[in-house]
Coordinates of C-alpha atoms and ligand atoms in Angstrom, one line a residue:
M23 CA -17.5 -15.9 26.8
A24 CA -20.7 -14.0 27.4
Q25 CA -22.0 -11.2 25.1
R26 CA -19.2 -9.7 23.0
D27 CA -18.5 -6.1 22.4
A28 CA -17.6 -6.9 18.8
A29 CA -16.8 -9.8 16.5
V30 CA -13.5 -8.2 15.5
I31 CA -11.4 -5.7 17.6
I32 CA -8.8 -3.7 15.7
A33 CA -5.9 -2.0 17.5
G34 CA -4.7 1.0 15.4
G35 CA -6.4 3.5 13.1
G36 CA -3.7 3.8 10.4
P37 CA -4.1 2.6 6.8
A38 CA -4.1 -1.1 7.9
G39 CA -6.7 -0.7 10.7
L40 CA -9.0 1.7 8.8
M41 CA -9.0 -0.4 5.6
L42 CA -9.8 -3.5 7.6
A43 CA -12.6 -1.7 9.2
N44 CA -14.0 -0.8 5.8
E45 CA -13.7 -4.4 4.5
L46 CA -15.5 -5.7 7.6
G47 CA -18.1 -3.0 7.7
R48 CA -19.0 -3.5 4.1
R49 CA -19.8 -7.1 5.2
N50 CA -21.7 -6.0 8.3
V51 CA -19.3 -7.5 10.8
P52 CA -19.5 -5.8 14.2
T53 CA -16.1 -4.2 14.6
L54 CA -14.5 -2.0 17.2
L55 CA -11.5 0.0 16.3
L56 CA -9.3 1.4 19.1
C57 CA -6.6 4.0 18.2
D58 CA -4.4 5.8 20.6
R59 CA -4.3 9.0 18.4
P60 CA -7.0 11.6 18.7
S61 CA -7.6 11.1 15.0
T62 CA -6.0 10.0 11.7
T63 CA -2.3 10.7 11.2
S64 CA -1.1 14.2 11.9
F65 CA 2.0 13.9 9.6
P66 CA 2.2 13.3 5.8
A67 CA 4.4 10.2 5.7
A68 CA 3.4 8.0 2.7
N69 CA 3.0 9.9 -0.6
A70 CA 1.9 7.3 -3.1
T71 CA -1.1 5.1 -3.4
Q72 CA -0.2 2.3 -5.8
A73 CA -2.5 1.3 -8.6
R74 CA -3.5 -2.0 -6.9
S75 CA -4.6 -0.1 -3.7
M76 CA -6.6 2.2 -6.0
E77 CA -8.3 -0.8 -7.5
H78 CA -9.3 -1.9 -4.0
Y79 CA -10.6 1.6 -3.2
R80 CA -12.6 1.4 -6.4
R81 CA -14.0 -2.0 -5.4
L82 CA -15.2 -0.4 -2.1
G83 CA -16.6 2.6 -4.0
F84 CA -14.2 5.4 -3.0
A85 CA -11.4 5.5 -5.5
D86 CA -12.6 8.9 -6.8
A87 CA -12.7 10.3 -3.3
V88 CA -9.1 9.3 -2.8
R89 CA -8.1 10.6 -6.3
A90 CA -9.6 14.0 -5.3
V91 CA -7.2 14.5 -2.4
G92 CA -3.7 16.0 -2.4
M93 CA -2.5 18.2 -5.2
P94 CA -4.8 20.1 -7.6
P95 CA -6.2 17.9 -10.4
D96 CA -3.9 19.4 -13.0
Y97 CA -0.7 19.2 -11.0
P98 CA 1.8 16.9 -12.8
T99 CA 3.2 14.1 -10.7
D100 CA 6.7 14.2 -12.2
V101 CA 9.7 12.9 -10.4
A102 CA 12.7 15.2 -11.0
Y103 CA 16.4 15.2 -10.0
F104 CA 18.7 18.2 -9.6
T105 CA 22.1 19.0 -8.3
R106 CA 20.4 21.5 -6.1
I107 CA 16.7 22.0 -6.6
T108 CA 17.1 25.6 -8.0
R109 CA 20.3 25.0 -10.0
H110 CA 20.6 22.2 -12.6
E111 CA 17.9 19.7 -13.5
V112 CA 19.6 16.4 -14.5
A113 CA 16.7 13.9 -14.9
R114 CA 12.9 13.9 -15.0
F115 CA 10.3 11.2 -15.3
S116 CA 7.0 12.8 -16.5
L117 CA 3.9 11.4 -14.9
P118 CA 0.3 12.3 -15.4
A119 CA -1.9 14.6 -13.3
A120 CA -4.8 13.2 -11.4
R121 CA -7.3 14.7 -13.9
Q122 CA -5.8 12.6 -16.7
A123 CA -5.8 9.3 -14.8
R124 CA -9.4 8.1 -15.5
A125 CA -9.1 8.7 -19.3
L126 CA -5.5 7.6 -19.6
I127 CA -5.9 4.2 -18.0
K128 CA -8.6 3.2 -20.5
T129 CA -6.0 3.7 -23.3
L130 CA -3.3 1.5 -21.8
S131 CA -2.7 -2.2 -22.1
G132 CA -0.1 -4.9 -21.4
S133 CA 1.6 -4.1 -18.1
W134 CA -0.9 -1.4 -17.4
S135 CA -4.1 -3.3 -18.1
A136 CA -5.8 -2.1 -15.0
A137 CA -8.9 -0.3 -13.7
E138 CA -6.9 2.5 -11.9
L139 CA -3.6 4.3 -12.2
P140 CA -1.6 5.2 -9.0
H141 CA -2.5 8.3 -7.1
R142 CA 0.3 10.5 -5.7
G143 CA -1.4 12.0 -2.7
S144 CA -0.4 12.2 0.9
Q145 CA -1.3 9.6 3.6
L146 CA -2.4 12.6 5.6
Y147 CA -5.4 13.0 3.3
V148 CA -6.0 9.4 2.3
E149 CA -6.5 8.3 5.9
R150 CA -9.2 10.9 6.3
V151 CA -11.1 9.3 3.4
L152 CA -10.6 5.9 4.9
R153 CA -12.0 7.1 8.2
A154 CA -14.9 9.0 6.7
E155 CA -15.9 5.9 4.7
A156 CA -15.6 3.6 7.8
E157 CA -17.8 6.0 9.7
K158 CA -20.6 5.5 7.2
L159 CA -20.8 1.8 8.0
P160 CA -23.3 0.9 10.8
S161 CA -21.4 -2.1 12.1
I162 CA -18.2 -0.2 12.7
T163 CA -17.4 1.7 15.9
L164 CA -14.3 3.9 15.8
R165 CA -12.9 4.9 19.1
F166 CA -9.9 7.3 18.7
G167 CA -8.1 8.3 21.9
W168 CA -8.0 4.7 23.2
R169 CA -4.7 2.9 23.7
V170 CA -4.6 -0.9 23.7
E171 CA -2.5 -2.1 26.6
R172 CA -2.7 -5.9 26.4
F173 CA -5.0 -8.8 25.5
V174 CA -5.9 -12.3 26.7
D175 CA -6.6 -14.9 24.0
E176 CA -9.0 -17.4 25.4
A177 CA -10.1 -20.5 23.6
D178 CA -13.4 -18.9 22.6
G179 CA -12.6 -15.2 22.3
V180 CA -10.3 -12.4 23.1
T181 CA -10.3 -9.8 25.9
V182 CA -8.6 -6.5 25.2
E183 CA -7.6 -4.0 27.9
A184 CA -7.5 -0.4 26.7
T185 CA -7.0 3.0 28.3
R186 CA -8.7 6.2 27.4
V187 CA -5.8 8.6 26.8
A188 CA -7.7 11.7 28.0
D189 CA -8.3 10.5 31.5
N190 CA -6.5 7.2 31.9
Q191 CA -9.8 5.3 32.4
T192 CA -9.3 1.6 31.7
Q193 CA -11.8 -0.6 30.1
R194 CA -12.0 -4.2 28.9
F195 CA -13.5 -5.1 25.5
T196 CA -14.4 -8.6 24.3
G197 CA -14.4 -9.9 20.8
D198 CA -14.0 -13.1 18.7
Y199 CA -10.8 -11.9 17.0
L200 CA -8.2 -9.2 17.6
V201 CA -6.1 -7.6 14.8
G202 CA -3.0 -5.6 15.6
G203 CA -2.7 -2.8 13.0
D204 CA -0.8 -0.9 15.6
G205 CA 2.3 0.0 13.6
A206 CA 6.0 -0.5 13.9
R207 CA 6.0 -0.6 17.7
S208 CA 3.0 -2.9 17.9
V209 CA 2.2 -3.9 21.5
I210 CA 0.2 -6.8 20.1
R211 CA 3.3 -8.2 18.2
K212 CA 5.4 -7.7 21.3
Q213 CA 2.9 -9.6 23.5
L214 CA 2.8 -12.4 21.0
G215 CA 6.6 -12.5 21.2
F216 CA 7.1 -12.4 17.4
H217 CA 10.4 -11.0 16.2
F218 CA 11.3 -9.2 13.0
R219 CA 13.7 -10.9 10.6
G220 CA 15.7 -9.3 7.8
E221 CA 17.9 -6.3 7.4
A222 CA 18.2 -3.3 9.7
G223 CA 20.8 -0.6 10.3
V224 CA 22.0 -0.5 6.7
A225 CA 24.2 2.5 6.1
R226 CA 24.0 4.4 2.8
D227 CA 24.8 7.9 1.6
Y228 CA 21.1 8.5 1.5
M229 CA 18.1 6.3 2.6
G230 CA 20.2 4.4 5.0
G231 CA 20.4 5.8 8.5
R232 CA 18.5 8.1 10.8
M233 CA 16.3 10.5 8.7
L234 CA 14.3 13.6 9.5
S235 CA 11.2 14.7 7.7
I236 CA 10.1 18.3 8.1
W237 CA 6.7 19.5 7.0
F238 CA 6.5 23.1 6.2
R239 CA 4.6 25.9 4.5
A240 CA 6.5 28.0 1.9
P241 CA 4.2 29.8 -0.5
E242 CA 7.3 31.3 -2.2
L243 CA 9.1 28.0 -3.0
Y244 CA 7.6 27.5 -6.4
K245 CA 8.8 30.9 -7.5
L246 CA 12.3 30.0 -6.5
I247 CA 12.5 26.8 -8.6
P248 CA 13.1 27.8 -12.3
F249 CA 11.9 24.4 -13.6
P250 CA 8.5 22.8 -14.4
R251 CA 6.5 21.6 -11.5
A252 CA 7.1 18.2 -10.1
W253 CA 5.7 16.0 -7.3
Q254 CA 9.1 14.9 -6.0
Y255 CA 12.3 17.1 -6.2
W256 CA 15.5 15.1 -5.4
A257 CA 18.7 17.0 -4.7
V258 CA 21.7 14.8 -5.7
N259 CA 25.0 16.3 -4.8
R260 CA 28.0 15.4 -2.7
T261 CA 27.2 17.5 0.4
Q262 CA 23.5 17.8 1.1
R263 CA 21.2 15.3 -0.4
G264 CA 17.5 15.5 0.2
L265 CA 14.0 15.0 -1.2
V266 CA 11.3 17.7 -1.3
V267 CA 7.7 16.3 -1.9
A268 CA 4.8 18.5 -2.8
I269 CA 1.9 17.9 -0.4
D270 CA -0.9 20.2 -1.6
G271 CA 0.7 21.6 -4.7
R272 CA 0.3 25.2 -3.4
E273 CA 2.4 25.8 -0.3
E274 CA 3.0 22.7 1.7
F275 CA 6.0 20.4 1.3
V276 CA 7.9 17.7 3.1
F277 CA 11.7 17.7 3.1
M278 CA 13.4 14.4 3.9
F279 CA 17.1 14.3 4.7
Q280 CA 19.5 12.0 6.4
L281 CA 21.1 13.0 9.7
P282 CA 24.9 12.8 10.2
P283 CA 25.7 9.5 12.0
D284 CA 27.0 11.2 15.1
M285 CA 24.1 13.6 15.4
D286 CA 21.5 13.3 18.2
E287 CA 18.1 14.1 16.6
A288 CA 16.8 15.7 19.8
S289 CA 19.5 18.4 19.5
I290 CA 18.4 19.4 16.0
T291 CA 16.9 22.8 16.0
D292 CA 14.4 24.0 13.4
E293 CA 17.1 26.4 12.2
W294 CA 19.5 23.6 11.6
A295 CA 16.9 21.6 9.6
C296 CA 16.0 24.7 7.6
N297 CA 19.6 25.2 6.7
A298 CA 19.8 21.6 5.4
L299 CA 16.8 22.4 3.2
D300 CA 18.4 25.6 1.9
Q301 CA 21.5 23.5 1.1
S302 CA 19.4 21.1 -0.9
L303 CA 17.6 23.9 -2.7
G304 CA 20.7 26.0 -3.3
V305 CA 18.9 29.1 -2.2
H306 CA 17.4 30.4 1.1
C307 CA 13.7 29.7 1.3
P308 CA 11.5 31.4 4.0
L309 CA 9.1 29.0 5.6
T310 CA 6.8 28.2 8.5
M311 CA 7.4 24.9 10.1
I312 CA 4.3 22.7 10.6
G313 CA 5.9 19.5 12.0
R314 CA 8.8 17.1 12.0
L315 CA 9.1 13.3 12.1
P316 CA 12.3 11.3 12.7
W317 CA 12.4 7.9 11.1
T318 CA 14.9 5.2 10.1
A319 CA 15.8 4.3 6.6
G320 CA 17.7 1.0 5.9
L321 CA 15.0 -1.4 7.1
A322 CA 13.7 -4.5 5.3
L323 CA 12.1 -6.4 8.1
V324 CA 9.3 -9.0 8.2
A325 CA 7.9 -10.6 11.3
E326 CA 8.5 -14.3 11.8
K327 CA 4.7 -14.9 12.3
F328 CA 1.6 -13.0 11.4
Q329 CA -0.9 -14.9 13.5
R330 CA -1.5 -17.0 16.6
G331 CA -4.9 -18.3 17.7
R332 CA -7.4 -15.5 17.4
V333 CA -4.9 -12.7 17.1
F334 CA -3.6 -11.4 13.8
L335 CA -1.2 -8.7 12.8
A336 CA -1.2 -6.4 9.7
G337 CA 0.7 -3.5 8.2
D338 CA 3.8 -2.0 9.8
A339 CA 3.2 -4.3 12.8
V340 CA 4.6 -7.1 10.6
H341 CA 6.7 -5.5 7.9
L342 CA 9.0 -2.4 7.9
F343 CA 10.2 -0.9 4.7
T344 CA 12.6 1.8 3.6
P345 CA 10.0 4.0 1.8
T346 CA 11.7 3.8 -1.6
G347 CA 9.2 2.3 -4.0
G348 CA 6.4 3.5 -1.9
L349 CA 5.3 0.1 -0.7
G350 CA 4.9 0.2 3.1
Y351 CA 1.4 1.6 3.3
N352 CA 0.3 -0.2 0.1
T353 CA 1.4 -3.6 1.5
A354 CA -0.6 -2.7 4.7
I355 CA -3.7 -2.1 2.5
E356 CA -3.4 -5.4 0.8
D357 CA -2.9 -7.2 4.2
A358 CA -6.2 -5.7 5.3
V359 CA -7.9 -6.7 2.0
N360 CA -6.7 -10.3 2.4
L361 CA -7.6 -10.6 6.0
G362 CA -10.9 -8.7 5.8
W363 CA -12.9 -11.0 3.5
K364 CA -11.6 -14.1 5.4
L365 CA -12.5 -12.9 8.8
A366 CA -15.9 -11.8 7.6
A367 CA -16.5 -15.1 5.9
V368 CA -15.7 -16.9 9.1
V369 CA -17.8 -14.6 11.3
N370 CA -20.7 -14.8 8.7
G371 CA -20.6 -18.5 8.8
W372 CA -19.5 -19.6 5.3
G373 CA -15.7 -19.5 5.8
G374 CA -13.9 -22.5 7.4
A375 CA -11.1 -22.4 10.0
R376 CA -8.4 -23.0 7.3
L377 CA -9.3 -19.7 5.7
L378 CA -7.8 -17.8 8.5
D379 CA -4.6 -19.9 8.5
S380 CA -4.1 -18.9 4.9
Y381 CA -3.6 -15.3 5.8
E382 CA 0.0 -15.7 7.0
R383 CA 0.7 -18.3 4.3
E384 CA -0.3 -15.8 1.6
R385 CA 0.8 -12.4 3.0
Q386 CA 4.2 -13.2 4.6
P387 CA 5.9 -14.1 1.3
V388 CA 4.5 -10.9 -0.3
A389 CA 5.9 -8.9 2.6
Q390 CA 9.3 -10.5 2.0
R391 CA 9.0 -9.8 -1.8
N392 CA 8.0 -6.2 -1.4
T393 CA 10.6 -5.3 1.3
G394 CA 13.1 -6.8 -1.1
Y395 CA 12.0 -4.5 -3.9
S396 CA 12.2 -1.5 -1.6
R397 CA 15.7 -2.4 -0.5
Y398 CA 16.8 -2.7 -4.2
Y399 CA 15.5 0.9 -4.8
A400 CA 17.1 2.2 -1.6
N401 CA 20.5 0.7 -2.8
S402 CA 20.0 2.1 -6.3
I403 CA 19.4 5.7 -5.2
G404 CA 21.2 5.7 -1.9
N405 CA 24.5 4.3 -3.1
F406 CA 24.6 6.5 -6.2
T407 CA 27.4 9.0 -5.7
P408 CA 27.6 11.7 -8.4
A409 CA 31.0 12.7 -9.8
P410 CA 32.8 15.5 -7.9
E411 CA 32.3 17.8 -10.8
I412 CA 28.5 17.5 -10.7
E413 CA 28.0 21.1 -9.7
G414 CA 30.9 22.5 -11.7
E415 CA 30.7 24.9 -14.7
G416 CA 32.1 24.1 -18.1
E417 CA 32.5 20.9 -20.0
A418 CA 33.5 18.8 -16.9
G419 CA 30.3 19.8 -15.1
D420 CA 28.1 19.3 -18.1
A421 CA 29.6 15.8 -18.6
A422 CA 29.1 14.9 -14.9
R423 CA 25.5 16.0 -15.1
R424 CA 24.9 14.1 -18.3
E425 CA 26.3 11.0 -16.8
A426 CA 24.2 11.4 -13.6
G427 CA 21.2 12.1 -15.8
I428 CA 21.6 8.8 -17.6
Y429 CA 21.7 6.9 -14.3
L430 CA 18.9 8.8 -12.6
N431 CA 16.6 8.6 -15.6
R432 CA 16.9 4.9 -15.6
H433 CA 16.5 4.7 -11.8
A434 CA 13.4 6.9 -11.9
R435 CA 11.7 4.6 -14.5
E436 CA 12.6 1.6 -12.4
E437 CA 11.3 3.0 -9.1
F438 CA 8.2 4.9 -10.3
N439 CA 6.8 2.6 -13.0
I440 CA 6.1 -0.6 -11.1
P441 CA 3.1 -2.4 -12.5
G442 CA 4.8 -5.7 -11.9
I443 CA 5.1 -5.1 -8.2
T444 CA 1.7 -3.7 -7.7
F445 CA -0.3 -6.2 -9.8
G446 CA 2.0 -9.1 -9.9
A447 CA 2.0 -10.3 -6.2
R448 CA 0.9 -14.0 -6.1
Y449 CA -0.3 -16.6 -3.7
D450 CA 1.1 -19.7 -5.4
G451 CA 1.1 -22.7 -3.1
S452 CA -1.7 -21.3 -0.9
P453 CA -3.9 -24.1 0.5
I454 CA -7.0 -22.2 -0.6
I455 CA -5.9 -21.8 -4.3
A456 CA -6.7 -24.6 -6.8
S457 CA -3.5 -24.7 -8.8
D458 CA -3.9 -25.5 -12.5
G459 CA -1.5 -28.5 -12.2
I460 CA 0.3 -29.3 -15.4
R461 CA -1.4 -27.3 -18.0
E462 CA -0.5 -26.2 -21.5
G463 CA 0.8 -22.6 -21.4
G464 CA 2.9 -23.0 -18.3
G465 CA 2.8 -21.7 -14.8
P466 CA 2.7 -18.2 -13.4
P467 CA 4.5 -15.4 -15.2
P468 CA 7.9 -14.2 -14.0
D469 CA 8.0 -11.7 -11.1
R470 CA 9.4 -8.5 -12.5
A471 CA 9.1 -5.0 -11.0
N472 CA 8.5 -3.0 -14.1
E473 CA 6.5 -5.5 -16.2
Y474 CA 3.2 -7.2 -15.4
I475 CA 2.0 -10.0 -17.6
P476 CA -1.7 -10.5 -17.2
S477 CA -2.3 -14.1 -16.3
A478 CA -5.3 -16.1 -15.0
V479 CA -3.1 -18.8 -13.5
P480 CA -4.8 -19.3 -10.2
G481 CA -3.1 -17.4 -7.3
G482 CA -2.7 -14.0 -9.0
R483 CA -4.8 -10.9 -9.7
A484 CA -7.7 -11.6 -12.1
P485 CA -6.7 -10.1 -15.5
H486 CA -8.4 -6.8 -16.1
A487 CA -10.3 -5.7 -19.2
W488 CA -12.3 -2.7 -20.3
L489 CA -15.7 -3.8 -21.6
G490 CA -17.5 -2.5 -24.7
D491 CA -19.8 -0.4 -22.6
G492 CA -16.8 1.4 -21.0
R493 CA -17.1 -0.4 -17.7
S494 CA -14.2 -2.2 -16.0
L495 CA -14.6 -6.0 -15.8
Y496 CA -14.0 -5.6 -12.1
D497 CA -17.1 -3.4 -11.8
T498 CA -19.2 -6.4 -12.9
L499 CA -17.9 -8.7 -10.2
G500 CA -19.9 -9.5 -7.1
F501 CA -18.7 -8.3 -3.7
E502 CA -17.7 -11.8 -2.5
F503 CA -16.9 -14.8 -4.9
S504 CA -17.7 -14.4 -8.6
L505 CA -17.8 -17.1 -11.3
L506 CA -16.9 -15.7 -14.7
R507 CA -18.4 -17.5 -17.6
L508 CA -16.1 -16.5 -20.4
G509 CA -16.5 -16.5 -24.2
P510 CA -19.4 -17.7 -26.4
N511 CA -19.2 -21.4 -25.4
A512 CA -19.0 -21.2 -21.6
P513 CA -20.8 -24.2 -20.0
D514 CA -23.9 -24.2 -17.8
V515 CA -22.9 -23.6 -14.2
A516 CA -26.1 -24.5 -12.4
G517 CA -24.2 -27.2 -10.5
F518 CA -21.7 -24.5 -9.3
A519 CA -24.4 -22.2 -8.1
K520 CA -26.3 -25.0 -6.3
A521 CA -23.1 -26.2 -4.5
A522 CA -22.3 -22.6 -3.4
A523 CA -25.8 -22.0 -2.2
A524 CA -25.8 -25.2 -0.2
R525 CA -22.7 -24.0 1.7
G526 CA -24.1 -20.5 2.1
M527 CA -21.2 -19.1 0.1
P528 CA -22.1 -15.9 -1.7
L529 CA -21.4 -16.4 -5.4
T530 CA -22.2 -14.0 -8.3
I531 CA -22.3 -15.5 -11.8
V532 CA -21.0 -13.1 -14.4
D533 CA -21.6 -13.9 -18.1
R534 CA -19.0 -12.4 -20.4
P535 CA -19.5 -13.8 -23.9
E536 CA -16.7 -11.8 -25.5
P537 CA -14.3 -14.3 -27.1
E538 CA -11.3 -12.1 -26.2
L539 CA -12.1 -12.6 -22.5
G540 CA -12.0 -16.3 -22.8
E541 CA -8.6 -15.9 -24.5
L542 CA -7.4 -13.6 -21.8
Y543 CA -8.2 -16.1 -19.1
A544 CA -7.3 -19.1 -21.3
A545 CA -10.4 -20.8 -19.8
S546 CA -14.2 -20.8 -20.1
L547 CA -14.7 -20.5 -16.3
A548 CA -12.8 -18.6 -13.6
L549 CA -13.6 -18.4 -10.0
I550 CA -12.6 -15.0 -8.5
R551 CA -12.2 -14.4 -4.8
P552 CA -13.5 -11.4 -3.0
D553 CA -10.0 -9.8 -3.3
Q554 CA -10.0 -10.3 -7.1
I555 CA -7.5 -13.2 -7.0
V556 CA -8.2 -16.1 -9.3
A557 CA -9.0 -19.1 -7.0
W558 CA -9.6 -21.6 -9.8
R559 CA -10.1 -21.8 -13.6
G560 CA -11.3 -24.5 -16.0
D561 CA -13.3 -25.3 -19.0
R562 CA -16.1 -27.3 -17.3
V563 CA -17.7 -27.5 -13.9
P564 CA -15.6 -29.9 -11.9
E565 CA -17.2 -33.2 -11.1
D566 CA -16.7 -32.7 -7.4
V567 CA -17.5 -29.0 -7.3
D568 CA -18.3 -29.1 -3.6
K569 CA -14.8 -30.2 -2.9
L570 CA -13.4 -27.3 -4.8
L571 CA -15.6 -24.8 -3.0
A572 CA -14.7 -26.4 0.4
M573 CA -11.0 -25.8 -0.5
V574 CA -11.3 -22.2 -1.6
T575 CA -13.4 -21.3 1.5
G576 CA -11.0 -23.1 3.8
A577 CA -13.7 -25.6 5.0
Ligands
FAD9 C1 8.8 9.4 5.8 C2 8.0 8.2 5.4 C3 7.6 8.1 4.0 C4 6.8 7.1 3.6 N1 6.4 7.0 2.3 C5 5.7 6.0 1.9 C6 5.2 5.9 0.6 O1 5.4 6.8 -0.2 N2 4.4 4.8 0.2 C7 4.1 3.8 1.1 O2 3.4 2.9 0.7 N3 4.5 3.9 2.4 C8 5.3 4.9 2.8 N4 5.6 5.0 4.1 C9 5.2 4.0 5.1 C10 3.8 4.1 5.6 O3 3.7 5.4 6.2 C11 3.5 3.0 6.6 O4 3.9 1.8 6.0 C12 2.0 2.9 6.9 O5 1.6 4.1 7.7 C13 1.6 1.7 7.7 O6 0.3 1.7 8.0 P1 -0.2 0.9 9.4 O7 -1.6 1.1 9.5 O8 0.3 -0.5 9.3 O9 0.6 1.6 10.5 P2 0.6 3.1 11.1 O10 0.3 4.0 10.0 O11 1.8 3.3 11.9 O12 -0.7 3.1 12.0 C14 -0.7 2.5 13.3 C15 -1.8 3.1 14.1 O13 -1.9 2.4 15.3 C16 -1.9 3.3 16.4 N5 -1.4 2.7 17.6 C17 -0.1 2.3 17.9 N6 -0.1 1.7 19.1 C18 -1.4 1.6 19.5 C19 -2.0 1.0 20.7 N7 -1.2 0.5 21.6 N8 -3.3 1.1 20.8 C20 -4.1 1.7 19.8 N9 -3.5 2.3 18.7 C21 -2.2 2.2 18.6 C22 -1.1 4.5 15.9 O14 -1.4 5.7 16.5 C23 -1.5 4.6 14.4 O15 -2.7 5.2 14.3 C24 6.4 6.1 4.6 C25 6.8 6.2 5.9 C26 7.6 7.3 6.3 C27 8.0 7.4 7.7

């Protein structure tokens, strides 16, 4: 193939495509992103950025920019449950405001030993940050308003045919690799012929069926709700369930409700949707409609393959969630992180061909795991039916609400406190992870949603620590591979550095003499990948260090 337009072409400018552009652009990889929309998303779909995504934003230098978007800094991110949102509050999980996050995370340990807390801010705003950051990178070209139609994967490159939406002008673009971050209806996945496997069409009382989200402006709504502010307001009753999510903390909200099974969504008027909202609120609320989005709950689907040849898929193109647990966009971000450094390493000459093969091997099991967790939460909230007396007066009503409160308080803490899910994903068995083998202290920690056990067993997130000078251990890592020398007796690593240099593999040596860090990693040396995953650990430089480096770089 002659002169290329880009090394990597990305189809889609949602979270997956934009994050990938950031990862590639930070490594100076010539990248062309084509997106059929005129700009970033015009609807507030996802509402939660999990802590692990925030750690990746921190690594790229824009976590603070993301934390600044959404609700005002002092707005609490509580999740609260009501019979109807203006009537009885039955359960509440209090969560911190954005302003508290930076100081609070430094006081936490155990499951929450992390550099960042989650941020509850809409995808509407987060995508704008991702786009603005990508635009700063000279090797990135973003072309919004271009629809990818098809591709040809030739032995030495890909050709992509795209149409400019404004005037139907068609153009071909050439690249070394193509990544389909083009969402649930991905044309790239369809052309590859990859099918989704898993669960679809599950029916539940709530979060199982056709759903409608309406986005509206209602400056009076807070005055109607006689309870402390919350980020999510769930109405749990026997006639009109629904979820109201605060978008800007002042006047914008999204209301998500399930359509009756026999109802055609095209026939739903704004008036009908507003009436459903009023039913969930228990009061009439004057509002101005901004937009609406029909979607399907009850999916837990993962594509049978994530890659063929020079073509890769990421995000909703390969996994579809019910949004309970808030994992769809966050799993998309981690796909982009995983693929980004690998593609860049290959394009920049130090990554081997097996590096790219490891993408599907590592990410597909995580997609299966995460869709499973979402399904669990959808069942937990969607199949909960309150007692008929839930809205009644007197002792029977009080008892029904107490009982619902016990259930919903437990549910909320399960769904909205998930350090195990966000930090605990692992790549055990990956061909580019040097497993410990049989080692005292056992293998990886158990996979639990609500508990994360820091562990440096290779294949998982590098355990985090705050340093004496107030910095995060992560802030001391290099942008590509890092070798941690841990504790007071860490060995000389000149051989490591020499072997890495000989392969052109970027390696930053980080000296951390604190004894507690050696204990945390249960090793004197730990090799950390660019995505902050432990690739190897040990107490001395391996005799054949070059063999190890060949393995972790897929050579
Ligand atoms: C109501 C709702 C609530 C949600 N809540 C959460 C939540 O709280 N937490 C969470 O993590 N996730 C949530 N999600 C899921 C989340 O929105 C998605 O998982 C996420 O947007 C996936 O990102 P993506 O980049 O893979 O795909 P998308 O965001 O769908 O982006 C795909 C992009 O590709 C573009 N595109 C499509 N076809 C083409 C083409 N042929 N050529 C060029 N461009 C193309 C699209 O226009 C779009 O810009 C929610 C979803 C919904 C519907």
